Short mmCIF file of C-alpha atoms and ligand atoms in Angstrom, two decimals:
data_model
loop_
_atom_site.label_atom_id
_atom_site.label_comp_id
_atom_site.label_asym_id
_atom_site.label_seq_id
_atom_site.Cartn_x
_atom_site.Cartn_y
_atom_site.Cartn_z
CA MET S 147 136.19 91.84 72.54
CA PRO S 148 133.04 89.69 72.10
CA ALA S 149 129.82 91.69 71.74
CA ILE S 150 128.32 90.81 75.12
CA ALA S 151 131.52 91.57 77.02
CA HIS S 152 131.74 94.88 75.18
CA ARG S 153 128.15 95.84 75.98
CA LEU S 154 128.59 94.79 79.61
CA LYS S 155 131.50 97.17 79.88
CA GLN S 156 129.47 99.98 78.30
CA ILE S 157 126.61 99.41 80.73
CA HIS S 158 128.97 99.52 83.70
CA THR S 159 130.39 102.77 82.35
CA GLN S 160 126.85 104.17 82.06
CA ILE S 161 125.98 103.06 85.59
CA HIS S 162 129.11 104.63 87.07
CA ALA S 163 128.52 107.87 85.17
CA ALA S 164 124.94 108.06 86.47
CA GLU S 165 126.11 107.32 90.03
CA GLN S 166 128.42 110.33 89.78
CA THR S 167 125.93 112.65 88.09
CA TYR S 168 123.18 111.96 90.63
CA HIS S 169 125.41 111.89 93.69
CA ARG S 170 124.96 108.23 94.36
CA ALA S 171 127.66 106.35 96.26
CA PRO S 172 130.17 104.59 93.98
CA ASN S 173 129.10 100.99 93.26
CA SER S 174 125.74 101.45 94.97
CA VAL S 175 123.92 100.23 91.84
CA GLN S 176 124.14 96.54 91.01
CA LEU S 177 123.57 95.11 87.55
CA LEU S 178 121.13 92.23 87.15
CA ALA S 179 121.53 90.67 83.70
CA VAL S 180 118.09 89.67 82.38
CA SER S 181 118.66 86.60 80.23
CA LYS S 182 115.08 85.52 79.48
CA THR S 183 114.68 83.96 76.01
CA LYS S 184 118.46 84.12 75.50
CA PRO S 185 120.56 80.97 75.11
CA VAL S 186 122.91 79.54 77.71
CA GLY S 187 125.83 80.64 75.53
CA ALA S 188 124.86 84.29 76.07
CA ILE S 189 124.86 83.77 79.84
CA ILE S 190 128.30 82.14 79.66
CA SER S 191 129.66 85.08 77.64
CA ALA S 192 128.45 87.53 80.29
CA TYR S 193 129.73 85.24 83.05
CA GLN S 194 133.18 85.13 81.50
CA ALA S 195 133.12 88.92 81.58
CA SER S 196 132.48 88.76 85.38
CA GLN S 197 128.67 89.01 85.50
CA ARG S 198 127.30 86.81 88.31
CA HIS S 199 123.66 87.88 88.86
CA PHE S 200 121.13 86.73 86.27
CA GLY S 201 117.36 87.29 86.10
CA GLU S 202 114.83 84.98 84.48
CA ASN S 203 111.06 85.32 83.93
CA TYR S 204 109.88 81.83 83.00
CA VAL S 205 110.23 78.97 85.46
CA GLN S 206 110.72 76.08 83.00
CA GLU S 207 113.21 77.99 80.90
CA ALA S 208 115.16 79.00 84.00
CA LEU S 209 115.33 75.45 85.35
CA LEU S 210 116.76 74.13 82.08
CA LYS S 211 119.43 76.83 82.09
CA GLN S 212 120.24 76.20 85.75
CA GLN S 213 120.77 72.52 84.99
CA GLU S 214 123.16 73.28 82.18
CA LEU S 215 124.98 75.89 84.24
CA GLY S 216 125.22 73.88 87.45
CA ALA S 217 129.01 74.28 87.60
CA PHE S 218 128.83 78.11 87.40
CA ASP S 219 128.75 80.34 90.46
CA ILE S 220 125.57 82.19 89.46
CA THR S 221 123.09 84.00 91.70
CA TRP S 222 119.64 83.41 90.18
CA HIS S 223 116.87 85.98 90.42
CA PHE S 224 113.26 85.32 89.46
CA ILE S 225 111.59 88.46 88.10
CA GLY S 226 108.50 87.14 86.28
CA PRO S 227 104.85 86.85 87.30
CA ILE S 228 104.29 84.17 89.97
CA GLN S 229 101.63 81.48 89.71
CA SER S 230 101.03 79.97 93.14
CA ASN S 231 101.59 76.43 91.85
CA LYS S 232 105.17 77.48 91.00
CA THR S 233 106.21 78.76 94.43
CA LYS S 234 107.73 75.44 95.48
CA VAL S 235 110.08 75.39 92.51
CA LEU S 236 110.96 79.05 93.01
CA ALA S 237 111.69 78.48 96.71
CA ALA S 238 114.03 75.59 95.88
CA HIS S 239 115.86 76.94 92.84
CA PHE S 240 116.32 80.69 93.20
CA ASP S 241 118.34 83.01 95.45
CA TRP S 242 116.06 86.00 94.93
CA VAL S 243 112.41 86.49 93.94
CA HIS S 244 111.59 90.09 92.96
CA SER S 245 107.93 89.72 92.02
CA VAL S 246 106.16 88.86 95.29
CA ASP S 247 102.81 90.63 95.29
CA SER S 248 100.66 88.88 97.88
CA LEU S 249 100.91 87.54 101.42
CA LYS S 250 99.82 84.14 100.15
CA VAL S 251 102.76 83.88 97.76
CA ALA S 252 105.19 85.09 100.45
CA GLN S 253 103.84 82.54 102.94
CA ARG S 254 104.19 79.73 100.43
CA LEU S 255 107.75 80.75 99.54
CA SER S 256 108.65 80.86 103.23
CA SER S 257 107.13 77.48 104.08
CA GLN S 258 108.52 75.83 100.92
CA ARG S 259 112.07 77.15 101.24
CA PRO S 260 114.26 74.09 101.87
CA ASP S 261 115.91 74.06 105.33
CA PHE S 262 119.40 73.54 103.95
CA LEU S 263 119.26 76.85 102.05
CA SER S 264 119.64 80.33 103.53
CA PRO S 265 116.45 82.44 103.65
CA LEU S 266 115.10 83.39 100.22
CA ASN S 267 115.71 87.04 99.35
CA ILE S 268 112.53 88.72 98.21
CA CYS S 269 111.28 92.05 96.95
CA VAL S 270 107.66 93.12 96.92
CA GLN S 271 106.53 94.18 93.47
CA VAL S 272 104.73 97.50 93.53
CA ASN S 273 102.40 98.75 90.81
CA ILE S 274 103.42 102.37 90.38
CA SER S 275 101.68 103.15 87.12
CA ASP S 276 98.11 102.38 88.22
CA GLU S 277 97.57 100.14 85.23
CA ASP S 278 95.04 97.38 85.80
CA SER S 279 97.01 94.99 83.63
CA LYS S 280 100.27 95.17 85.57
CA SER S 281 100.98 92.94 88.52
CA GLY S 282 102.12 94.31 91.85
CA VAL S 283 100.48 95.80 94.92
CA ASN S 284 99.32 99.41 95.06
CA LEU S 285 101.28 101.85 97.19
CA GLU S 286 98.34 102.02 99.62
CA GLU S 287 98.52 98.27 100.21
CA LEU S 288 102.30 98.21 100.64
CA PRO S 289 102.65 99.04 104.38
CA ASP S 290 100.35 96.22 105.54
CA LEU S 291 101.87 93.66 103.22
CA ILE S 292 105.40 94.63 104.28
CA SER S 293 104.60 94.30 107.96
CA GLN S 294 102.97 90.88 107.44
CA ILE S 295 105.83 89.58 105.32
CA SER S 296 108.53 90.78 107.72
CA ASP S 297 107.45 88.13 110.23
CA LEU S 298 107.89 85.12 107.93
CA PRO S 299 110.82 82.89 108.93
CA ASN S 300 112.46 81.58 105.73
CA ILE S 301 112.45 84.66 103.60
CA LYS S 302 114.52 87.77 103.87
CA LEU S 303 112.62 90.87 102.83
CA ARG S 304 115.12 93.06 100.96
CA GLY S 305 113.07 95.78 99.27
CA VAL S 306 110.77 96.62 96.41
CA MET S 307 110.60 96.05 92.67
CA ALA S 308 108.72 98.03 90.04
CA ILE S 309 108.02 97.94 86.31
CA PRO S 310 106.45 101.28 85.37
CA ALA S 311 104.63 101.92 82.11
CA PRO S 312 107.20 102.83 79.43
CA GLN S 313 107.87 106.57 79.01
CA HIS S 314 110.34 108.23 76.68
CA ASN S 315 110.61 111.52 78.50
CA PHE S 316 113.29 111.59 81.20
CA ALA S 317 111.26 113.61 83.71
CA LEU S 318 108.26 111.34 83.25
CA GLN S 319 110.47 108.27 83.69
CA ARG S 320 111.68 109.61 87.06
CA LYS S 321 108.30 110.48 88.51
CA PRO S 322 106.90 107.05 89.51
CA TYR S 323 110.26 106.02 90.99
CA GLN S 324 110.38 109.16 93.09
CA LYS S 325 106.94 108.40 94.49
CA LEU S 326 107.88 104.80 95.24
CA VAL S 327 111.14 105.65 97.01
CA ALA S 328 109.44 108.31 99.12
CA ALA S 329 106.74 105.83 100.16
CA VAL S 330 109.27 103.13 101.08
CA LYS S 331 111.49 105.52 103.01
CA ALA S 332 108.46 106.58 105.05
CA LEU S 333 108.02 103.01 106.31
CA PRO S 334 109.57 101.95 109.63
CA ASN S 335 111.26 98.85 108.12
CA GLU S 336 114.98 99.45 107.92
CA GLN S 337 115.71 96.28 105.95
CA LEU S 338 114.10 97.71 102.80
CA THR S 339 117.35 98.66 101.10
CA THR S 340 116.93 97.08 97.66
CA PHE S 341 115.29 99.19 94.98
CA SER S 342 114.94 96.89 91.99
CA PHE S 343 114.02 99.19 89.14
CA GLY S 344 115.38 100.51 85.87
CA MET S 345 115.57 98.61 82.58
CA SER S 346 117.41 99.21 79.29
CA ASP S 347 115.31 102.27 78.37
CA ASP S 348 115.22 104.08 81.71
CA LEU S 349 118.42 103.11 83.48
CA GLU S 350 119.55 106.69 84.08
CA ALA S 351 116.19 107.88 85.44
CA ALA S 352 116.12 104.87 87.75
CA ILE S 353 119.60 105.58 89.12
CA ALA S 354 118.74 109.26 89.52
CA GLU S 355 115.85 108.22 91.80
CA GLY S 356 117.68 105.67 93.92
CA SER S 357 117.70 102.31 92.15
CA THR S 358 120.14 99.86 93.72
CA MET S 359 119.60 97.10 91.16
CA VAL S 360 118.94 97.77 87.50
CA ARG S 361 117.55 94.85 85.47
CA ILE S 362 119.04 94.98 82.00
CA GLY S 363 118.16 92.64 79.14
CA THR S 364 118.07 94.23 75.68
CA ALA S 365 121.04 96.58 76.14
CA LEU S 366 123.21 93.62 77.14
CA PHE S 367 121.96 90.66 75.14
CA GLY S 368 120.29 92.39 72.19
CA ALA S 369 116.60 92.50 71.18
CA ARG S 370 114.26 89.62 72.01
CA PHE S 371 112.17 88.14 69.23
C1 PLP R 616 112.46 91.65 80.41
C2 PLP R 616 112.54 92.34 81.72
C3 PLP R 616 113.57 93.25 82.02
C4 PLP R 616 114.63 93.68 81.01
O1 PLP R 616 114.08 94.57 80.10
P1 PLP R 616 114.97 95.26 78.94
O2 PLP R 616 114.12 96.36 78.47
O3 PLP R 616 115.18 94.20 77.92
O4 PLP R 616 116.23 95.70 79.56
C5 PLP R 616 113.61 93.79 83.29
N1 PLP R 616 112.69 93.46 84.23
C6 PLP R 616 111.69 92.61 83.98
C7 PLP R 616 110.73 92.30 85.05
C8 PLP R 616 111.58 92.03 82.73
O5 PLP R 616 110.55 91.19 82.49
#
């Protein structure tokens, strides 16, 4: 079996094991394959092994790949930092944007979403590690932003996304996710059902705390250089 297909299978096995261990419903955790910096051939290998959802961080790189892969039935997710001069391209070329962290960006995505496409799925990125350098809104700002975004016409607010500071201890990995899920569940918005968190190094902790979409790059495609 080719390496990527083999790793994909291992990751699915890990996800299913974690679902069982932490009493999550079977198949409640989706796998987003993060293909940034990886060649189109790697995406095709994963696709041939049934992967359909791919995440990219860089707009230009993603557009080139999308062009080459036009004939493939891929759902494209944007997970990188958003510059406001890129919202038009994002609105036209992606199915999901996980990294919305301001009303301004959400408004632009909504007004720039082409009419012939269904509403753009978005997640609000939350900064759960209180690091100045990380993007995302603070938990305190989340309720207001969520209520303002919910009213926009051409986007569909699905949930939240987070990239915590790396931790190697399992209990410490779980902590910020626990706080985030509790805060989201306390909100009145019932459409917030996507919890986009968990990467190669903290997949199990993320599933233990309620992730519904883990974003996996390294464990699937190998190290990035
Ligand atoms: C690169 C990246 C990932 C994947 O990280 P790995 O550690 O390689 O699995 C997930 N989410 C975001 C936002 C990323 O930028």
